């Protein structure tokens, strides 16, 4: 397998049918890449107070009341459904381990040092570490709005992060370095055309 580390995002819904389903995609990845990182994000742990800092990308009154289904983060928690079934299958695989961020955890195969870089204060640390290693971003049925690595570019450009909150085993944690919305990421496509294949 290729030794270049890959950060993989899969939009399984983009395919009409996959023979062997998500495990077939994982099998193909394992055949071609030795070191793989995937998001294992858990948005279901997030809570919103009734009031909070201004200019924080939140309307507190709109979201604070609708949190009855919020869950406490634990390492065996399934990834959020919006992340995808392939990422969940990868998280469950016997060869992977997971980081402990209560919202932006990653699962990895053969990359324990990468995961150890992540902290509550620096959720993007695994991406930054892999960027220095020349990692590739592999988008399978996905587009640039799914490319979480672009948040690192925002961070390096000095974009102010947001504050969010999550339920953990030791109570609610304030997370001060959270990235924002990715809806505009498709705008990068013409600027990186020469780098993509």
Short mmCIF file of C-alpha atoms in Angstrom, two decimals:
data_model
loop_
_atom_site.label_atom_id
_atom_site.label_comp_id
_atom_site.label_asym_id
_atom_site.label_seq_id
_atom_site.Cartn_x
_atom_site.Cartn_y
_atom_site.Cartn_z
CA UNK A 1 0.00 0.00 0.00
CA UNK A 2 0.94 3.64 -0.52
CA UNK A 3 2.75 5.07 2.53
CA UNK A 4 1.50 8.64 1.97
CA UNK A 5 -1.07 9.41 4.70
CA UNK A 6 -4.57 10.20 3.47
CA UNK A 7 -7.40 12.18 5.01
CA UNK A 8 -10.56 10.58 3.65
CA UNK A 9 -14.07 12.02 3.33
CA UNK A 10 -16.81 9.85 1.85
CA UNK A 11 -20.28 10.87 0.70
CA UNK A 12 -21.82 7.42 0.45
CA UNK A 13 -25.13 8.89 -0.69
CA UNK A 14 -23.47 10.04 -3.92
CA UNK A 15 -23.44 6.44 -5.18
CA UNK A 16 -26.56 4.71 -6.43
CA UNK A 17 -25.27 1.31 -5.31
CA UNK A 18 -21.99 -0.05 -3.97
CA UNK A 19 -21.49 -3.81 -4.16
CA UNK A 20 -20.35 -4.85 -0.70
CA UNK A 21 -21.55 -1.51 0.66
CA UNK A 22 -19.35 0.52 3.04
CA UNK A 23 -17.05 -2.40 3.81
CA UNK A 24 -16.14 -2.65 0.13
CA UNK A 25 -15.00 0.98 0.20
CA UNK A 26 -12.95 0.34 3.34
CA UNK A 27 -11.40 -2.77 1.79
CA UNK A 28 -10.32 -0.80 -1.25
CA UNK A 29 -8.85 1.94 0.93
CA UNK A 30 -6.94 -0.60 3.02
CA UNK A 31 -5.58 -2.22 -0.15
CA UNK A 32 -4.19 1.10 -1.39
CA UNK A 33 -3.29 3.13 1.71
CA UNK A 34 -1.54 2.11 4.89
CA UNK A 35 -2.19 5.30 6.91
CA UNK A 36 -5.75 6.62 6.89
CA UNK A 37 -7.51 9.35 8.88
CA UNK A 38 -11.28 9.90 8.83
CA UNK A 39 -13.60 12.17 10.78
CA UNK A 40 -15.56 10.57 13.63
CA UNK A 41 -17.40 13.75 14.51
CA UNK A 42 -20.16 13.68 17.13
CA UNK A 43 -22.38 16.73 16.81
CA UNK A 44 -24.90 15.01 19.10
CA UNK A 45 -22.75 16.02 22.09
CA UNK A 46 -23.13 19.75 21.50
CA UNK A 47 -25.11 22.00 23.82
CA UNK A 48 -25.96 25.68 23.47
CA UNK A 49 -26.57 28.02 26.40
CA UNK A 50 -29.50 30.42 26.49
CA UNK A 51 -27.03 33.29 26.23
CA UNK A 52 -23.38 33.55 25.26
CA UNK A 53 -20.70 35.62 23.55
CA UNK A 54 -21.76 37.87 20.70
CA UNK A 55 -20.39 37.44 17.16
CA UNK A 56 -20.18 33.70 17.77
CA UNK A 57 -22.12 32.40 14.76
CA UNK A 58 -25.10 31.36 16.92
CA UNK A 59 -28.60 32.58 17.58
CA UNK A 60 -28.80 31.26 21.13
CA UNK A 61 -32.57 31.65 21.48
CA UNK A 62 -33.21 29.56 18.36
CA UNK A 63 -31.10 26.55 19.31
CA UNK A 64 -30.86 26.45 23.11
CA UNK A 65 -34.35 25.00 23.65
CA UNK A 66 -33.99 22.02 21.28
CA UNK A 67 -31.38 19.88 23.08
CA UNK A 68 -33.32 17.01 24.60
CA UNK A 69 -31.39 14.45 22.52
CA UNK A 70 -27.91 15.71 23.49
CA UNK A 71 -25.58 12.86 24.51
CA UNK A 72 -22.46 12.59 26.66
CA UNK A 73 -19.36 11.89 24.59
CA UNK A 74 -17.62 8.52 24.98
CA UNK A 75 -15.14 6.74 22.74
CA UNK A 76 -17.67 4.14 21.58
CA UNK A 77 -20.21 6.77 20.51
CA UNK A 78 -21.29 6.38 16.87
CA UNK A 79 -20.34 9.19 14.50
CA UNK A 80 -23.07 11.67 13.65
CA UNK A 81 -25.32 10.37 10.85
CA UNK A 82 -24.41 13.40 8.73
CA UNK A 83 -20.77 12.28 8.69
CA UNK A 84 -21.56 8.95 7.07
CA UNK A 85 -21.77 5.18 7.21
CA UNK A 86 -18.26 4.60 5.84
CA UNK A 87 -16.75 6.77 8.56
CA UNK A 88 -18.78 4.84 11.16
CA UNK A 89 -17.61 1.49 9.74
CA UNK A 90 -14.03 2.78 9.85
CA UNK A 91 -14.45 3.88 13.48
CA UNK A 92 -15.64 0.39 14.40
CA UNK A 93 -12.85 -1.42 12.55
CA UNK A 94 -10.44 -3.41 14.73
CA UNK A 95 -7.41 -1.71 13.18
CA UNK A 96 -8.46 1.85 14.01
CA UNK A 97 -8.18 4.03 17.11
CA UNK A 98 -10.04 7.24 17.90
CA UNK A 99 -9.07 10.59 19.41
CA UNK A 100 -11.00 11.98 22.37
CA UNK A 101 -12.29 15.36 21.21
CA UNK A 102 -15.99 15.47 22.20
CA UNK A 103 -17.10 16.97 18.87
CA UNK A 104 -14.26 16.68 16.35
CA UNK A 105 -12.71 13.29 17.09
CA UNK A 106 -10.88 11.45 14.31
CA UNK A 107 -10.35 7.74 13.73
CA UNK A 108 -7.06 6.58 12.30
CA UNK A 109 -5.31 3.48 11.04
CA UNK A 110 -1.55 3.26 11.72
CA UNK A 111 -1.33 6.91 12.89
CA UNK A 112 -1.29 7.01 16.72
CA UNK A 113 1.08 10.00 16.78
CA UNK A 114 -1.31 11.97 14.60
CA UNK A 115 -4.24 11.47 16.95
CA UNK A 116 -2.16 12.30 20.04
CA UNK A 117 -1.65 15.85 18.74
CA UNK A 118 -5.31 16.76 19.16
CA UNK A 119 -6.46 18.67 22.25
CA UNK A 120 -9.63 20.50 23.27
CA UNK A 121 -7.80 23.74 22.48
CA UNK A 122 -6.56 22.53 19.08
CA UNK A 123 -9.06 20.29 17.26
CA UNK A 124 -7.25 20.86 13.94
CA UNK A 125 -3.88 19.57 15.20
CA UNK A 126 -4.13 16.19 13.40
CA UNK A 127 -4.74 17.99 10.09
CA UNK A 128 -1.82 20.37 10.70
CA UNK A 129 0.46 17.46 11.59
CA UNK A 130 -0.47 15.56 8.43
CA UNK A 131 -0.10 18.67 6.27
CA UNK A 132 3.57 18.77 7.27
CA UNK A 133 3.83 15.10 6.27
CA UNK A 134 2.54 15.82 2.76
CA UNK A 135 -0.77 14.04 3.29
CA UNK A 136 -3.37 13.82 0.56
CA UNK A 137 -7.06 14.61 0.95
CA UNK A 138 -9.17 11.92 -0.70
CA UNK A 139 -12.76 12.90 -1.51
CA UNK A 140 -14.90 9.89 -2.42
CA UNK A 141 -18.24 11.08 -3.78
CA UNK A 142 -17.63 14.21 -1.70
CA UNK A 143 -16.87 17.79 -2.65
CA UNK A 144 -14.87 20.62 -1.12
CA UNK A 145 -17.53 21.53 1.44
CA UNK A 146 -16.81 18.11 2.96
CA UNK A 147 -13.07 18.84 3.04
CA UNK A 148 -12.48 19.55 6.74
CA UNK A 149 -8.81 20.34 6.03
CA UNK A 150 -9.79 23.71 4.59
CA UNK A 151 -10.57 24.82 8.14
CA UNK A 152 -6.84 24.63 8.79
CA UNK A 153 -6.30 27.15 5.98
CA UNK A 154 -8.84 29.43 7.65
CA UNK A 155 -6.96 29.08 10.92
CA UNK A 156 -3.61 29.84 9.29
CA UNK A 157 -5.15 32.89 7.60
CA UNK A 158 -6.16 34.25 11.02
CA UNK A 159 -9.91 33.69 10.83
CA UNK A 160 -11.35 33.99 14.33
CA UNK A 161 -12.67 30.63 15.61
CA UNK A 162 -15.96 30.14 17.43
CA UNK A 163 -16.85 29.01 20.94
CA UNK A 164 -18.97 25.89 21.29
CA UNK A 165 -19.93 23.60 24.18
CA UNK A 166 -20.13 19.81 24.49
CA UNK A 167 -21.22 17.24 27.06
CA UNK A 168 -18.42 15.05 28.39
CA UNK A 169 -18.07 12.51 31.19
CA UNK A 170 -16.77 15.31 33.42
CA UNK A 171 -19.43 17.88 32.57
CA UNK A 172 -19.94 20.55 29.93
CA UNK A 173 -16.70 21.65 28.29
CA UNK A 174 -16.24 25.02 26.62
CA UNK A 175 -14.42 24.63 23.32
CA UNK A 176 -12.73 27.86 22.27
CA UNK A 177 -11.15 27.00 18.92
CA UNK A 178 -13.99 25.60 16.87
CA UNK A 179 -14.18 26.11 13.10
CA UNK A 180 -17.24 27.58 11.43
CA UNK A 181 -19.42 26.86 8.42
CA UNK A 182 -18.02 25.05 5.37
CA UNK A 183 -20.76 25.95 2.89
CA UNK A 184 -18.49 28.32 0.96
CA UNK A 185 -15.62 25.85 0.52
CA UNK A 186 -16.64 24.95 -3.05
CA UNK A 187 -15.38 28.43 -4.04
CA UNK A 188 -11.82 27.15 -3.69
CA UNK A 189 -12.21 24.69 -6.58
CA UNK A 190 -10.88 26.89 -9.44
CA UNK A 191 -7.91 27.98 -7.30
CA UNK A 192 -6.69 24.44 -6.58
CA UNK A 193 -7.43 22.90 -9.98
CA UNK A 194 -3.73 22.40 -10.76
CA UNK A 195 -3.21 20.54 -7.47
CA UNK A 196 -6.11 18.11 -7.87
CA UNK A 197 -6.47 14.87 -9.74
#
